[in-house]
PDB file of C-alpha atoms in Angstrom:
ATOM      1  CA  MET A 264     118.956  33.402 170.846  1.00  0.00           C
ATOM      2  CA  VAL A 265     116.986  31.117 173.993  1.00  0.00           C
ATOM      3  CA  LYS A 266     118.418  33.675 176.287  1.00  0.00           C
ATOM      4  CA  GLU A 267     117.132  36.729 174.211  1.00  0.00           C
ATOM      5  CA  GLU A 268     113.516  35.132 173.940  1.00  0.00           C
ATOM      6  CA  GLU A 269     113.344  34.571 177.429  1.00  0.00           C
ATOM      7  CA  LYS A 270     114.632  37.945 178.343  1.00  0.00           C
ATOM      8  CA  LYS A 271     112.018  39.165 176.279  1.00  0.00           C
ATOM      9  CA  LYS A 272     109.401  37.382 177.694  1.00  0.00           C
ATOM     10  CA  LYS A 273     110.313  38.286 181.167  1.00  0.00           C
ATOM     11  CA  LYS A 274     110.438  42.045 179.888  1.00  0.00           C
ATOM     12  CA  ARG A 275     106.850  41.498 178.637  1.00  0.00           C
ATOM     13  CA  MET A 276     105.162  40.087 181.961  1.00  0.00           C
ATOM     14  CA  VAL A 277     106.961  42.641 183.843  1.00  0.00           C
ATOM     15  CA  ALA A 278     105.051  45.532 181.428  1.00  0.00           C
ATOM     16  CA  TYR A 279     101.838  43.284 182.254  1.00  0.00           C
ATOM     17  CA  GLY A 280     102.070  43.535 185.976  1.00  0.00           C
ATOM     18  CA  MET A 281     103.208  47.047 186.216  1.00  0.00           C
ATOM     19  CA  LEU A 282     100.635  48.633 184.049  1.00  0.00           C
ATOM     20  CA  GLY A 283      97.622  46.351 185.792  1.00  0.00           C
ATOM     21  CA  ILE A 284      98.713  47.998 188.879  1.00  0.00           C
ATOM     22  CA  LEU A 285      98.924  50.992 187.419  1.00  0.00           C
ATOM     23  CA  LEU A 286      95.319  51.151 185.749  1.00  0.00           C
ATOM     24  CA  LEU A 287      93.802  49.655 188.634  1.00  0.00           C
ATOM     25  CA  SER A 288      95.184  51.900 191.245  1.00  0.00           C
ATOM     26  CA  MET A 289      94.133  55.185 189.308  1.00  0.00           C
ATOM     27  CA  ILE A 290      90.628  54.419 187.578  1.00  0.00           C
ATOM     28  CA  PRO A 291      87.701  55.140 189.820  1.00  0.00           C
ATOM     29  CA  ALA A 292      85.068  52.254 190.685  1.00  0.00           C
ATOM     30  CA  VAL A 293      82.082  52.386 188.298  1.00  0.00           C
ATOM     31  CA  ALA A 294      79.024  53.822 189.414  1.00  0.00           C
ATOM     32  CA  GLY A 295      76.391  52.361 187.201  1.00  0.00           C
ATOM     33  CA  ALA A 296      76.133  51.136 183.889  1.00  0.00           C
ATOM     34  CA  GLN A 297      74.503  53.247 180.957  1.00  0.00           C
ATOM     35  CA  ARG A 298      72.023  51.521 178.718  1.00  0.00           C
ATOM     36  CA  GLY A 299      72.383  49.969 175.240  1.00  0.00           C
ATOM     37  CA  TYR A 300      69.937  52.496 173.787  1.00  0.00           C
ATOM     38  CA  ASN A 301      69.056  56.462 173.486  1.00  0.00           C
ATOM     39  CA  CYS A 302      65.780  56.821 174.699  1.00  0.00           C
ATOM     40  CA  ILE A 303      63.644  59.136 172.606  1.00  0.00           C
ATOM     41  CA  ILE A 304      61.039  61.190 174.289  1.00  0.00           C
ATOM     42  CA  THR A 305      58.563  62.037 171.603  1.00  0.00           C
ATOM     43  CA  SER A 306      57.041  64.717 173.280  1.00  0.00           C
ATOM     44  CA  GLU A 307      60.491  66.797 173.270  1.00  0.00           C
ATOM     45  CA  ASP A 308      63.545  67.465 170.513  1.00  0.00           C
ATOM     46  CA  ASN A 309      66.066  64.836 170.958  1.00  0.00           C
ATOM     47  CA  VAL A 310      69.846  64.764 170.422  1.00  0.00           C
ATOM     48  CA  VAL A 311      71.125  61.775 168.425  1.00  0.00           C
ATOM     49  CA  LEU A 312      74.361  60.411 167.458  1.00  0.00           C
ATOM     50  CA  LEU A 313      75.106  58.625 164.215  1.00  0.00           C
ATOM     51  CA  GLY A 314      75.219  54.821 165.282  1.00  0.00           C
ATOM     52  CA  GLN A 315      73.331  54.780 168.373  1.00  0.00           C
ATOM     53  CA  GLU A 316      70.291  52.669 168.972  1.00  0.00           C
ATOM     54  CA  LEU A 317      66.948  54.429 169.300  1.00  0.00           C
ATOM     55  CA  ARG A 318      64.020  53.665 171.403  1.00  0.00           C
ATOM     56  CA  PHE A 319      61.062  55.700 170.879  1.00  0.00           C
ATOM     57  CA  GLU A 320      58.855  56.392 173.903  1.00  0.00           C
ATOM     58  CA  ASP A 321      55.093  55.615 173.414  1.00  0.00           C
ATOM     59  CA  ALA A 322      55.770  55.381 169.533  1.00  0.00           C
ATOM     60  CA  ASP A 323      54.972  53.353 166.845  1.00  0.00           C
ATOM     61  CA  LEU A 324      57.753  53.293 164.179  1.00  0.00           C
ATOM     62  CA  SER A 325      55.462  52.248 161.470  1.00  0.00           C
ATOM     63  CA  ASN A 326      55.442  56.058 160.864  1.00  0.00           C
ATOM     64  CA  ILE A 327      57.505  57.678 158.457  1.00  0.00           C
ATOM     65  CA  ILE A 328      60.972  59.489 159.527  1.00  0.00           C
ATOM     66  CA  LYS A 329      61.852  62.244 157.290  1.00  0.00           C
ATOM     67  CA  GLY A 330      64.803  64.426 156.922  1.00  0.00           C
ATOM     68  CA  SER A 331      64.473  68.358 156.349  1.00  0.00           C
ATOM     69  CA  GLN A 332      64.820  69.841 152.955  1.00  0.00           C
ATOM     70  CA  ASP A 333      65.999  72.927 154.612  1.00  0.00           C
ATOM     71  CA  ASN A 334      69.372  71.063 156.131  1.00  0.00           C
ATOM     72  CA  LYS A 335      71.941  71.016 153.715  1.00  0.00           C
ATOM     73  CA  ASP A 336      73.715  68.107 155.569  1.00  0.00           C
ATOM     74  CA  ILE A 337      71.307  65.659 154.506  1.00  0.00           C
ATOM     75  CA  ARG A 338      69.572  65.005 151.250  1.00  0.00           C
ATOM     76  CA  TRP A 339      65.910  65.108 151.217  1.00  0.00           C
ATOM     77  CA  PHE A 340      65.000  61.563 153.067  1.00  0.00           C
ATOM     78  CA  ALA A 341      62.015  59.466 153.743  1.00  0.00           C
ATOM     79  CA  LEU A 342      62.218  56.076 155.476  1.00  0.00           C
ATOM     80  CA  ARG A 343      59.261  53.985 156.697  1.00  0.00           C
ATOM     81  CA  THR A 344      60.743  51.641 159.042  1.00  0.00           C
ATOM     82  CA  PRO A 345      60.285  47.846 158.065  1.00  0.00           C
ATOM     83  CA  SER A 346      58.226  46.313 160.737  1.00  0.00           C
ATOM     84  CA  SER A 347      55.349  47.736 162.525  1.00  0.00           C
ATOM     85  CA  ASP A 348      54.382  48.002 166.206  1.00  0.00           C
ATOM     86  CA  THR A 349      57.974  48.560 166.988  1.00  0.00           C
ATOM     87  CA  THR A 350      59.564  51.318 169.056  1.00  0.00           C
ATOM     88  CA  ASP A 351      63.261  50.638 168.314  1.00  0.00           C
ATOM     89  CA  PHE A 352      65.383  51.825 165.578  1.00  0.00           C
ATOM     90  CA  ASP A 353      69.097  51.692 164.521  1.00  0.00           C
ATOM     91  CA  SER A 354      70.441  55.083 163.458  1.00  0.00           C
ATOM     92  CA  ARG A 355      73.025  53.841 161.376  1.00  0.00           C
ATOM     93  CA  ILE A 356      70.588  53.664 158.306  1.00  0.00           C
ATOM     94  CA  LEU A 357      70.236  57.412 158.545  1.00  0.00           C
ATOM     95  CA  PRO A 358      72.055  58.991 155.686  1.00  0.00           C
ATOM     96  CA  GLY A 359      73.904  61.424 157.752  1.00  0.00           C
ATOM     97  CA  LYS A 360      73.795  64.443 160.418  1.00  0.00           C
ATOM     98  CA  GLY A 361      71.041  66.721 160.346  1.00  0.00           C
ATOM     99  CA  ILE A 362      67.156  67.162 161.372  1.00  0.00           C
ATOM    100  CA  TYR A 363      64.812  64.696 161.357  1.00  0.00           C
ATOM    101  CA  TYR A 364      61.254  64.556 161.654  1.00  0.00           C
ATOM    102  CA  VAL A 365      59.068  61.575 163.123  1.00  0.00           C
ATOM    103  CA  ASP A 366      55.315  62.145 162.399  1.00  0.00           C
ATOM    104  CA  THR A 367      54.049  60.606 165.841  1.00  0.00           C
ATOM    105  CA  ASN A 368      50.348  61.548 165.211  1.00  0.00           C
ATOM    106  CA  ARG A 369      50.384  60.329 161.530  1.00  0.00           C
ATOM    107  CA  ASN A 370      48.652  63.351 160.148  1.00  0.00           C
ATOM    108  CA  GLY A 371      50.945  63.756 157.289  1.00  0.00           C
ATOM    109  CA  VAL A 372      52.101  67.536 158.445  1.00  0.00           C
ATOM    110  CA  TRP A 373      56.027  67.644 159.040  1.00  0.00           C
ATOM    111  CA  GLY A 374      57.167  69.581 161.760  1.00  0.00           C
ATOM    112  CA  ASP A 375      54.286  70.441 163.458  1.00  0.00           C
ATOM    113  CA  ASP A 376      53.787  70.576 167.098  1.00  0.00           C
ATOM    114  CA  PHE A 377      53.016  66.694 167.369  1.00  0.00           C
ATOM    115  CA  ASP A 378      56.413  65.589 165.693  1.00  0.00           C
ATOM    116  CA  THR A 379      59.455  64.665 167.198  1.00  0.00           C
ATOM    117  CA  LYS A 380      62.601  66.520 166.236  1.00  0.00           C
ATOM    118  CA  LEU A 381      65.884  64.401 166.144  1.00  0.00           C
ATOM    119  CA  TYR A 382      68.883  66.595 165.901  1.00  0.00           C
ATOM    120  CA  VAL A 383      71.515  63.815 164.396  1.00  0.00           C
ATOM    121  CA  GLN A 384      75.071  64.423 164.825  1.00  0.00           C
ATOM    122  CA  GLU A 385      78.144  62.671 164.065  1.00  0.00           C
ATOM    123  CA  PRO A 386      79.882  60.927 167.092  1.00  0.00           C
ATOM    124  CA  ARG A 387      83.103  62.291 168.402  1.00  0.00           C
ATOM    125  CA  LEU A 388      85.875  60.555 170.286  1.00  0.00           C
ATOM    126  CA  GLU A 389      89.355  62.124 170.434  1.00  0.00           C
ATOM    127  CA  ILE A 390      92.139  61.924 172.938  1.00  0.00           C
ATOM    128  CA  GLU A 391      95.494  63.393 173.380  1.00  0.00           C
ATOM    129  CA  LEU A 392      98.195  63.123 176.121  1.00  0.00           C
ATOM    130  CA  ARG A 393      99.131  66.095 177.978  1.00  0.00           C
ATOM    131  CA  ASP A 394     101.660  66.917 180.891  1.00  0.00           C
ATOM    132  CA  ALA A 395     101.105  68.377 184.194  1.00  0.00           C
ATOM    133  CA  GLU A 396     101.484  72.001 182.578  1.00  0.00           C
ATOM    134  CA  GLY A 397      98.588  71.132 180.018  1.00  0.00           C
ATOM    135  CA  ASN A 398     101.168  70.631 177.254  1.00  0.00           C
ATOM    136  CA  ALA A 399     100.153  68.068 174.538  1.00  0.00           C
ATOM    137  CA  ILE A 400     103.019  65.607 174.851  1.00  0.00           C
ATOM    138  CA  ASP A 401     104.105  62.049 173.009  1.00  0.00           C
ATOM    139  CA  ALA A 402     107.182  61.708 174.660  1.00  0.00           C
ATOM    140  CA  THR A 403     108.311  61.857 178.318  1.00  0.00           C
ATOM    141  CA  ILE A 404     110.528  60.392 181.289  1.00  0.00           C
ATOM    142  CA  THR A 405     109.486  57.801 183.269  1.00  0.00           C
ATOM    143  CA  GLY A 406     107.833  59.290 186.528  1.00  0.00           C
ATOM    144  CA  THR A 407     105.908  61.950 184.964  1.00  0.00           C
ATOM    145  CA  ASN A 408     102.287  62.510 185.197  1.00  0.00           C
ATOM    146  CA  ILE A 409     100.073  62.152 182.150  1.00  0.00           C
ATOM    147  CA  THR A 410      96.319  63.015 181.965  1.00  0.00           C
ATOM    148  CA  ILE A 411      94.048  61.824 179.050  1.00  0.00           C
ATOM    149  CA  ASP A 412      92.514  65.067 177.317  1.00  0.00           C
ATOM    150  CA  MET A 413      89.359  64.061 175.801  1.00  0.00           C
ATOM    151  CA  VAL A 414      87.116  65.772 173.134  1.00  0.00           C
ATOM    152  CA  THR A 415      83.743  63.955 172.720  1.00  0.00           C
ATOM    153  CA  ASN A 416      79.981  64.451 172.333  1.00  0.00           C
ATOM    154  CA  LEU A 417      79.022  60.902 174.206  1.00  0.00           C
ATOM    155  CA  ASP A 418      76.968  61.112 177.180  1.00  0.00           C
ATOM    156  CA  TYR A 419      78.917  61.474 180.416  1.00  0.00           C
ATOM    157  CA  ASP A 420      77.582  58.365 181.821  1.00  0.00           C
ATOM    158  CA  ASP A 421      78.391  56.353 178.465  1.00  0.00           C
ATOM    159  CA  ARG A 422      80.840  53.503 179.266  1.00  0.00           C
ATOM    160  CA  VAL A 423      84.279  53.168 177.543  1.00  0.00           C
ATOM    161  CA  ASP A 424      87.227  50.869 177.700  1.00  0.00           C
ATOM    162  CA  ILE A 425      90.906  51.763 178.250  1.00  0.00           C
ATOM    163  CA  ARG A 426      93.086  50.093 175.926  1.00  0.00           C
ATOM    164  CA  VAL A 427      96.771  49.732 176.009  1.00  0.00           C
ATOM    165  CA  THR A 428      99.598  48.047 173.981  1.00  0.00           C
ATOM    166  CA  ASP A 429     103.169  47.599 175.461  1.00  0.00           C
ATOM    167  CA  PHE A 430     106.251  48.511 173.369  1.00  0.00           C
ATOM    168  CA  ASP A 431     106.209  44.920 171.809  1.00  0.00           C
ATOM    169  CA  GLY A 432     102.636  45.584 170.068  1.00  0.00           C
ATOM    170  CA  THR A 433     101.106  43.400 172.271  1.00  0.00           C
ATOM    171  CA  GLU A 434      97.831  44.195 174.324  1.00  0.00           C
ATOM    172  CA  VAL A 435      98.162  44.671 177.829  1.00  0.00           C
ATOM    173  CA  ASN A 436      94.972  42.945 179.438  1.00  0.00           C
ATOM    174  CA  VAL A 437      94.210  44.559 182.721  1.00  0.00           C
ATOM    175  CA  ASP A 438      91.570  42.637 184.900  1.00  0.00           C
ATOM    176  CA  GLY A 439      88.617  44.372 183.764  1.00  0.00           C
ATOM    177  CA  VAL A 440      86.452  45.744 186.539  1.00  0.00           C
ATOM    178  CA  PHE A 441      88.067  49.002 186.734  1.00  0.00           C
ATOM    179  CA  ALA A 442      89.681  49.194 183.089  1.00  0.00           C
ATOM    180  CA  GLU A 443      86.559  48.609 181.687  1.00  0.00           C
ATOM    181  CA  ASN A 444      83.330  50.224 181.478  1.00  0.00           C
ATOM    182  CA  VAL A 445      84.671  53.269 182.891  1.00  0.00           C
ATOM    183  CA  SER A 446      82.052  56.364 182.343  1.00  0.00           C
ATOM    184  CA  VAL A 447      83.176  59.422 180.224  1.00  0.00           C
ATOM    185  CA  ASN A 448      82.877  61.531 183.260  1.00  0.00           C
ATOM    186  CA  GLU A 449      85.420  59.534 185.071  1.00  0.00           C
ATOM    187  CA  VAL A 450      87.788  59.280 182.144  1.00  0.00           C
ATOM    188  CA  ARG A 451      88.152  63.162 182.404  1.00  0.00           C
ATOM    189  CA  SER A 452      89.683  62.931 185.757  1.00  0.00           C
ATOM    190  CA  PHE A 453      92.104  59.969 184.872  1.00  0.00           C
ATOM    191  CA  GLU A 454      95.572  60.293 185.643  1.00  0.00           C
ATOM    192  CA  LEU A 455      98.590  58.389 184.425  1.00  0.00           C
ATOM    193  CA  ASP A 456     101.764  57.968 186.585  1.00  0.00           C
ATOM    194  CA  THR A 457     104.403  56.602 184.541  1.00  0.00           C
ATOM    195  CA  LYS A 458     106.696  55.862 187.339  1.00  0.00           C
ATOM    196  CA  ARG A 459     105.934  52.261 187.544  1.00  0.00           C
ATOM    197  CA  MET A 460     106.021  51.851 183.592  1.00  0.00           C
ATOM    198  CA  GLY A 461     109.301  50.609 181.956  1.00  0.00           C
ATOM    199  CA  THR A 462     110.867  52.497 179.114  1.00  0.00           C
ATOM    200  CA  GLY A 463     109.714  52.027 175.717  1.00  0.00           C
ATOM    201  CA  GLU A 464     106.325  52.658 173.169  1.00  0.00           C
ATOM    202  CA  TYR A 465     102.797  52.244 174.258  1.00  0.00           C
ATOM    203  CA  LEU A 466      99.813  52.951 172.593  1.00  0.00           C
ATOM    204  CA  ILE A 467      96.392  53.981 174.380  1.00  0.00           C
ATOM    205  CA  TRP A 468      92.860  54.494 172.964  1.00  0.00           C
ATOM    206  CA  LEU A 469      89.498  53.987 174.035  1.00  0.00           C
ATOM    207  CA  GLU A 470      86.695  52.381 172.911  1.00  0.00           C
ATOM    208  CA  THR A 471      82.964  51.975 173.885  1.00  0.00           C
ATOM    209  CA  SER A 472      82.150  49.369 176.207  1.00  0.00           C
ATOM    210  CA  GLY A 473      80.495  45.963 175.148  1.00  0.00           C
ATOM    211  CA  ASN A 474      80.499  46.912 171.392  1.00  0.00           C
ATOM    212  CA  GLY A 475      78.496  49.848 172.426  1.00  0.00           C
ATOM    213  CA  GLY A 476      76.110  47.957 174.527  1.00  0.00           C
ATOM    214  CA  LEU A 477      76.961  50.231 177.327  1.00  0.00           C
ATOM    215  CA  ALA A 478      76.963  53.433 175.358  1.00  0.00           C
ATOM    216  CA  GLN A 479      73.463  53.559 173.805  1.00  0.00           C
ATOM    217  CA  GLY A 480      74.479  51.215 171.012  1.00  0.00           C
ATOM    218  CA  LEU A 481      77.401  53.271 169.673  1.00  0.00           C
ATOM    219  CA  ASP A 482      80.175  50.867 168.855  1.00  0.00           C
ATOM    220  CA  ILE A 483      83.205  53.590 168.017  1.00  0.00           C
ATOM    221  CA  SER A 484      87.022  54.043 168.939  1.00  0.00           C
ATOM    222  CA  SER A 485      88.928  56.961 169.571  1.00  0.00           C
ATOM    223  CA  ASN A 486      92.376  57.878 167.858  1.00  0.00           C
ATOM    224  CA  VAL A 487      95.568  55.861 169.068  1.00  0.00           C
ATOM    225  CA  VAL A 488      98.054  57.826 170.738  1.00  0.00           C
ATOM    226  CA  THR A 489     101.732  57.124 171.314  1.00  0.00           C
ATOM    227  CA  LEU A 490     103.427  57.479 174.313  1.00  0.00           C
ATOM    228  CA  ARG A 491     107.274  57.022 174.446  1.00  0.00           C
ATOM    229  CA  LEU A 492     108.698  56.489 177.758  1.00  0.00           C
ATOM    230  CA  PHE A 493     112.542  57.463 178.452  1.00  0.00           C
ATOM    231  CA  ARG A 494     114.685  56.924 181.134  1.00  0.00           C
ATOM    232  CA  ASN A 495     116.209  60.119 181.734  1.00  0.00           C
ATOM    233  CA  ASP A 496     115.907  63.996 180.145  1.00  0.00           C
ATOM    234  CA  TRP A 497     118.764  63.615 177.993  1.00  0.00           C
ATOM    235  CA  GLN A 498     117.530  61.073 176.151  1.00  0.00           C
ATOM    236  CA  LEU A 499     113.990  62.721 176.069  1.00  0.00           C
ATOM    237  CA  GLN A 500     116.118  65.485 174.366  1.00  0.00           C
ATOM    238  CA  GLN A 501     117.791  63.687 172.041  1.00  0.00           C
ATOM    239  CA  PHE A 502     114.478  62.417 170.964  1.00  0.00           C
ATOM    240  CA  LEU A 503     112.897  65.697 170.519  1.00  0.00           C
ATOM    241  CA  LYS A 504     116.097  67.189 168.586  1.00  0.00           C
ATOM    242  CA  ASN A 505     115.810  64.576 166.064  1.00  0.00           C
ATOM    243  CA  GLU A 506     112.206  65.458 165.420  1.00  0.00           C
ATOM    244  CA  GLY A 507     110.813  61.963 166.757  1.00  0.00           C
ATOM    245  CA  GLY A 508     113.508  59.849 165.296  1.00  0.00           C
ATOM    246  CA  GLU A 509     113.982  56.223 166.311  1.00  0.00           C
ATOM    247  CA  LEU A 510     116.720  55.672 169.184  1.00  0.00           C
ATOM    248  CA  GLU A 511     118.154  52.107 169.264  1.00  0.00           C
ATOM    249  CA  LYS A 512     116.400  49.686 171.757  1.00  0.00           C
ATOM    250  CA  ASP A 513     119.444  49.842 173.894  1.00  0.00           C
ATOM    251  CA  GLU A 514     119.124  53.664 174.227  1.00  0.00           C
ATOM    252  CA  TRP A 515     115.600  53.766 175.778  1.00  0.00           C
TER     253      TRP A 515
END
């Protein structure tokens, strides 16, 4: 029993070390951090993701924010912000996606040339693993290069952290400078070289850095994808033949 526990602990340490080297060697250095809010320019139309912190340039948000009655995505909605002389706004309190107006000149006319339009969207952050030929996969043999295919409407410079758990379900903590605060743009070129990874099951996902502090206040995570690594092609084919049926631990 003691030997088995020591063996398991040693196996986990090897996984930590290999994944640490792997991620540090493949993720580019961070160029610069994104701010913790979406800067709304009151003379222009603005795109907003629900959950972002908004900062209105040269505006007093004691004004009313009102939803469009012609947009079926949201109900007729009007909100007067609770405090005066503030330019900050938490978009999470909006009822949903759609078009909103800010009456920046306080003339009570909605949608005139003096108002700011907010085109509010639901945030999207989805990932999928693909092989060198572009095929979606969740299992392969060690040594295969894997890319992260990402579908998102986050800004290209918003920052995300790459999270990985090993086959024991334990989070693999990688020294943060390179594996954390990675721009959305840099994730698109991320390539996972599995030759240094042990066989078994890994979970991979993205989450916005600093609880959204480096992603315009948006605190979200992607879906979690599973990557199963096998020693050889025979084991992989057996796994695929069983339609994802589990192999015994000593068969990995």
